[in-house]
Structures are given as C-alpha cells and as structure tokens.
Short mmCIF file of C-alpha atoms in Angstrom, two decimals:
data_model
loop_
_atom_site.label_atom_id
_atom_site.label_comp_id
_atom_site.label_asym_id
_atom_site.label_seq_id
_atom_site.Cartn_x
_atom_site.Cartn_y
_atom_site.Cartn_z
CA UNK A 1 -12.43 8.47 8.23
CA UNK A 2 -11.55 6.45 5.18
CA UNK A 3 -10.87 8.60 2.16
CA UNK A 4 -10.55 5.69 -0.26
CA UNK A 5 -13.22 3.01 -0.19
CA UNK A 6 -13.62 -0.35 -1.84
CA UNK A 7 -17.13 -1.41 -0.99
CA UNK A 8 -16.93 -4.93 -2.38
CA UNK A 9 -14.78 -7.15 -0.17
CA UNK A 10 -14.88 -9.97 -2.71
CA UNK A 11 -15.64 -10.73 -6.34
CA UNK A 12 -15.92 -14.04 -8.16
CA UNK A 13 -15.57 -14.24 -11.95
CA UNK A 14 -15.33 -17.02 -14.49
CA UNK A 15 -12.08 -17.43 -16.39
CA UNK A 16 -12.15 -15.53 -19.69
CA UNK A 17 -14.78 -13.04 -18.52
CA UNK A 18 -14.26 -9.43 -17.48
CA UNK A 19 -13.46 -8.53 -13.88
CA UNK A 20 -14.45 -5.04 -12.74
CA UNK A 21 -13.14 -3.78 -9.44
CA UNK A 22 -14.45 -0.50 -8.09
CA UNK A 23 -13.05 2.21 -5.86
CA UNK A 24 -14.54 5.46 -4.56
CA UNK A 25 -12.77 8.38 -2.95
CA UNK A 26 -13.85 11.48 -1.07
CA UNK A 27 -10.89 13.87 -1.31
CA UNK A 28 -11.11 16.12 -4.38
CA UNK A 29 -7.41 16.91 -3.98
CA UNK A 30 -6.38 13.39 -4.95
CA UNK A 31 -4.29 13.64 -8.07
CA UNK A 32 -2.73 10.26 -8.74
CA UNK A 33 -4.40 6.88 -8.44
CA UNK A 34 -2.93 3.40 -8.37
CA UNK A 35 -3.96 -0.23 -8.25
CA UNK A 36 -1.94 -2.84 -6.41
CA UNK A 37 -2.25 -6.61 -6.43
CA UNK A 38 -1.46 -8.67 -3.36
CA UNK A 39 -0.98 -12.40 -2.90
CA UNK A 40 -1.17 -13.96 0.58
CA UNK A 41 1.93 -13.46 2.76
CA UNK A 42 3.47 -11.13 0.19
CA UNK A 43 3.64 -7.36 -0.16
CA UNK A 44 1.45 -5.56 -2.71
CA UNK A 45 2.87 -5.17 -6.19
CA UNK A 46 2.14 -2.18 -8.37
CA UNK A 47 -0.22 -2.94 -11.24
CA UNK A 48 -1.32 0.22 -13.02
CA UNK A 49 -1.82 3.91 -12.32
CA UNK A 50 -3.60 6.95 -13.69
CA UNK A 51 -3.10 10.67 -13.31
CA UNK A 52 -6.07 12.97 -12.77
CA UNK A 53 -5.48 14.58 -16.17
CA UNK A 54 -6.54 11.34 -17.86
CA UNK A 55 -9.72 9.30 -17.72
CA UNK A 56 -8.31 6.01 -18.97
CA UNK A 57 -5.04 4.13 -18.90
CA UNK A 58 -4.46 0.76 -20.46
CA UNK A 59 -1.73 -1.84 -19.96
CA UNK A 60 -2.31 -5.16 -21.64
CA UNK A 61 -5.29 -6.88 -20.03
CA UNK A 62 -5.61 -4.16 -17.40
CA UNK A 63 -7.44 -0.85 -17.88
CA UNK A 64 -8.10 1.76 -15.23
CA UNK A 65 -10.92 4.26 -15.68
CA UNK A 66 -11.19 7.49 -13.72
CA UNK A 67 -14.41 9.49 -13.32
CA UNK A 68 -13.40 12.62 -11.42
CA UNK A 69 -16.87 14.09 -11.20
CA UNK A 70 -18.12 10.93 -9.52
CA UNK A 71 -14.88 10.45 -7.57
CA UNK A 72 -14.78 6.89 -8.80
CA UNK A 73 -12.22 4.68 -10.41
CA UNK A 74 -12.40 1.15 -11.67
CA UNK A 75 -10.03 -1.56 -12.79
CA UNK A 76 -11.05 -3.80 -15.68
CA UNK A 77 -9.29 -7.09 -16.30
CA UNK A 78 -10.04 -8.69 -19.65
CA UNK A 79 -9.86 -11.60 -20.05
CA UNK A 80 -9.62 -12.74 -16.45
CA UNK A 81 -7.23 -15.59 -15.69
CA UNK A 82 -6.95 -17.85 -12.61
CA UNK A 83 -3.55 -16.27 -11.86
CA UNK A 84 -5.34 -12.95 -11.37
CA UNK A 85 -6.88 -14.30 -8.17
CA UNK A 86 -5.54 -12.00 -5.46
CA UNK A 87 -6.52 -9.03 -3.33
CA UNK A 88 -6.60 -5.74 -5.21
CA UNK A 89 -6.04 -2.43 -3.45
CA UNK A 90 -6.69 0.98 -4.91
CA UNK A 91 -4.69 3.92 -3.61
CA UNK A 92 -4.55 7.66 -4.12
CA UNK A 93 -2.20 10.53 -3.38
CA UNK A 94 -3.08 14.19 -3.01
CA UNK A 95 -1.60 17.14 -4.89
CA UNK A 96 -0.23 18.65 -1.71
CA UNK A 97 1.72 15.57 -0.56
CA UNK A 98 2.77 12.95 -3.07
CA UNK A 99 4.33 10.95 -0.24
CA UNK A 100 0.99 10.21 1.42
CA UNK A 101 -0.75 7.25 -0.14
CA UNK A 102 -4.28 6.46 0.99
CA UNK A 103 -5.35 2.86 0.50
CA UNK A 104 -8.72 1.18 0.22
CA UNK A 105 -9.51 -1.96 2.21
CA UNK A 106 -9.08 -4.24 -0.80
CA UNK A 107 -11.23 -6.52 -2.94
CA UNK A 108 -10.48 -10.22 -3.06
CA UNK A 109 -10.85 -11.45 -6.65
CA UNK A 110 -11.39 -15.13 -7.34
CA UNK A 111 -11.17 -16.21 -10.97
CA UNK A 112 -12.69 -19.64 -11.40
CA UNK A 113 -11.28 -21.95 -14.07
CA UNK B 1 18.29 -7.81 -8.19
CA UNK B 2 16.79 -4.72 -6.60
CA UNK B 3 14.08 -4.82 -4.02
CA UNK B 4 12.96 -4.35 -0.46
CA UNK B 5 13.82 -6.84 2.24
CA UNK B 6 11.87 -7.06 5.46
CA UNK B 7 12.92 -9.22 8.37
CA UNK B 8 11.92 -11.22 10.19
CA UNK B 9 8.90 -12.66 8.38
CA UNK B 10 7.26 -13.58 11.70
CA UNK B 11 7.87 -11.95 15.07
CA UNK B 12 6.47 -12.54 18.52
CA UNK B 13 6.43 -9.93 21.23
CA UNK B 14 6.01 -10.37 24.94
CA UNK B 15 3.98 -7.91 26.96
CA UNK B 16 5.99 -4.79 27.80
CA UNK B 17 8.68 -5.54 25.26
CA UNK B 18 9.94 -3.35 22.44
CA UNK B 19 10.63 -5.06 19.12
CA UNK B 20 12.29 -3.74 15.96
CA UNK B 21 11.29 -4.64 12.42
CA UNK B 22 13.95 -4.33 9.78
CA UNK B 23 13.51 -2.82 6.31
CA UNK B 24 16.31 -2.53 3.78
CA UNK B 25 16.10 -1.39 0.14
CA UNK B 26 18.63 -1.39 -2.66
CA UNK B 27 16.50 0.53 -5.15
CA UNK B 28 18.25 3.83 -4.35
CA UNK B 29 14.87 5.30 -3.42
CA UNK B 30 14.76 8.46 -1.36
CA UNK B 31 11.41 7.89 0.33
CA UNK B 32 10.53 5.01 2.64
CA UNK B 33 7.31 4.15 4.47
CA UNK B 34 5.85 1.88 7.11
CA UNK B 35 2.27 0.65 6.95
CA UNK B 36 0.13 -1.50 9.15
CA UNK B 37 -2.53 -3.83 7.79
CA UNK B 38 -5.32 -5.26 9.91
CA UNK B 39 -7.89 -7.79 8.69
CA UNK B 40 -10.55 -6.17 6.50
CA UNK B 41 -8.78 -2.84 6.47
CA UNK B 42 -6.60 -0.98 4.05
CA UNK B 43 -2.99 -0.10 4.68
CA UNK B 44 -2.58 2.61 7.27
CA UNK B 45 0.50 4.81 7.28
CA UNK B 46 2.62 4.74 10.45
CA UNK B 47 5.69 6.79 9.50
CA UNK B 48 7.42 7.94 6.36
CA UNK B 49 10.77 9.43 5.50
CA UNK B 50 11.70 11.49 2.48
CA UNK B 51 15.38 11.87 3.24
CA UNK B 52 18.06 10.57 5.58
CA UNK B 53 17.78 11.81 9.18
CA UNK B 54 14.25 13.09 8.62
CA UNK B 55 10.87 11.42 9.05
CA UNK B 56 7.23 12.34 9.57
CA UNK B 57 4.37 10.79 11.46
CA UNK B 58 1.63 9.12 9.50
CA UNK B 59 -1.92 8.55 10.62
CA UNK B 60 -1.23 6.00 13.38
CA UNK B 61 2.23 6.82 14.73
CA UNK B 62 1.42 6.44 18.44
CA UNK B 63 3.36 3.59 20.03
CA UNK B 64 5.86 3.39 17.19
CA UNK B 65 9.26 4.93 16.49
CA UNK B 66 11.57 4.97 13.48
CA UNK B 67 15.03 6.09 12.46
CA UNK B 68 16.60 6.86 9.08
CA UNK B 69 20.36 6.92 9.55
CA UNK B 70 21.06 5.46 6.12
CA UNK B 71 19.25 5.84 2.81
CA UNK B 72 18.87 2.08 2.50
CA UNK B 73 17.44 1.39 5.94
CA UNK B 74 14.27 2.38 7.78
CA UNK B 75 13.74 0.25 10.90
CA UNK B 76 10.47 0.40 12.82
CA UNK B 77 10.30 -0.11 16.58
CA UNK B 78 7.01 -1.24 18.07
CA UNK B 79 7.15 -0.02 21.64
CA UNK B 80 5.35 -1.28 24.71
CA UNK B 81 3.12 1.80 24.40
CA UNK B 82 1.46 0.22 21.36
CA UNK B 83 -1.34 -1.67 23.06
CA UNK B 84 -2.59 -3.56 20.02
CA UNK B 85 0.50 -4.41 17.99
CA UNK B 86 -0.74 -7.63 16.40
CA UNK B 87 -0.84 -6.89 12.66
CA UNK B 88 0.90 -7.32 9.34
CA UNK B 89 3.55 -4.63 8.82
CA UNK B 90 4.63 -3.53 5.38
CA UNK B 91 7.59 -1.41 4.41
CA UNK B 92 7.68 0.44 1.10
CA UNK B 93 9.91 2.80 -0.83
CA UNK B 94 9.53 5.15 -3.76
CA UNK B 95 11.44 7.69 -5.75
CA UNK B 96 11.38 11.30 -4.67
CA UNK B 97 8.06 13.01 -4.18
CA UNK B 98 6.53 15.03 -6.96
CA UNK B 99 7.27 12.46 -9.60
CA UNK B 100 4.07 10.41 -9.44
CA UNK B 101 5.97 7.24 -8.74
CA UNK B 102 4.40 4.10 -7.30
CA UNK B 103 5.59 2.57 -4.08
CA UNK B 104 7.43 -0.73 -4.00
CA UNK B 105 6.68 -3.03 -1.09
CA UNK B 106 8.51 -5.66 0.88
CA UNK B 107 6.87 -8.98 1.75
CA UNK B 108 5.90 -7.87 5.23
CA UNK B 109 6.43 -8.91 8.84
CA UNK B 110 3.63 -10.51 10.83
CA UNK B 111 3.82 -9.48 14.48
CA UNK B 112 1.96 -11.38 17.16
CA UNK B 113 1.70 -11.09 20.93
CA UNK B 114 2.77 -14.00 23.11
#
C-alpha cells in the first residue's frame, strides 16, 4: 500500500523549458514534504521541502507547490538544464512520526539539449 | 567534510550466508536509517534508530538486523532469512525528530546473490 505515488515514471523536456514533476499522497496526516534528486549509483540528495502550513516554496530554479485538499504536490524546474537529468523522488513524513519518511517510486527526468 | 559513508559499494552473497553492510556518518546526526530500493519502486524503510542502543523496525524488517552501539555507526546485517536480498541499499541520517529536517544519504551498497 503505497502512500506516496509518482505516476509518471519518466519525463522528457527540452532545455530551457519548464519541467513539472508530480506526486500524490493518500495520508492526510503527512505534514512535511520533500523532493530528492538521484543520479545513477549515488544516494539521493535533498533538493527542496515544504511544510503543510505553506502552499509554495521557492529556491532558485526550483519551486514546490502543495495542494493539501487534492493531496498533491509538484516540483517545477525553470529553466530546465541538461544537468537536471536525474531521478526525482518525492517523500513525506507524518505528524505523528517525523522519523518515518515515505517515498514515491521516482520520476526519471531527461532534459534534452 | 561531513557526510555518510557506505561500504562496500558492491557486495555478493552466497546462499545461506549473512552479510553486513557498513554505514558511518560524521554529521553528528542522532537518527539513522536503512532503506532498500528495488527497480521501479520507491525507497522502503528497513530499520531506523533515533538514539544509540535503540532502533525500530520499518516496513520490511524481516530478514534483516541492525545495531547502534555508536552514534556514528549503524550497520545492517542481511541474514540468510532474507530470501530476496538482491537490491540497492541506502543508509541515511538526519537531525533529531520533530525538527522537520531532511535526510542525508550515502551512495549506497548494491547487494547481489552469487
């Protein structure tokens, strides 16, 4: 029973355009949401996060949007660069246990030059 | 510089053998975690520890064991009871719970069956 879902296994975008990666969750107790980026044969690296009290958080080219009523979050990358090509995981933690992170299955982003 | 070190990078296990994956961190983090990643799936939590000499089972703890004798170290043993151990194993750490802190990951160990 996967509580965090990334329904698009892959996404291909032209350099300079916007990349939008989506994530849905089922647990209404999730309170903190994160995006990680992973290159092959490496561990994920933290990219950006958002608390449930906000609906948007921005860091440079990366913006995360949270829609609590729809239980949906998205990561926008503008403009996309070839170095952004990686697998992106969304993750969430619940109010009752900040030590339990639930991960989606990842979306592989390919930014074409 | 600070980080998480996992070793070895690749590991092969014979049938019926126990193997131990190493995870060391110098970030002074209280919490440490072990995840398993299979192709096309997200990271699944095996065990986690919030403090030395204490740890909790995650969602897929069967066939695995851990210890936390030192703050810096959280080794994972894949026992012979784990019938499908071939996977990519990731260790992570974070600051104490309740602080909305992200996890920091090592580069993983890929375990295969001979």
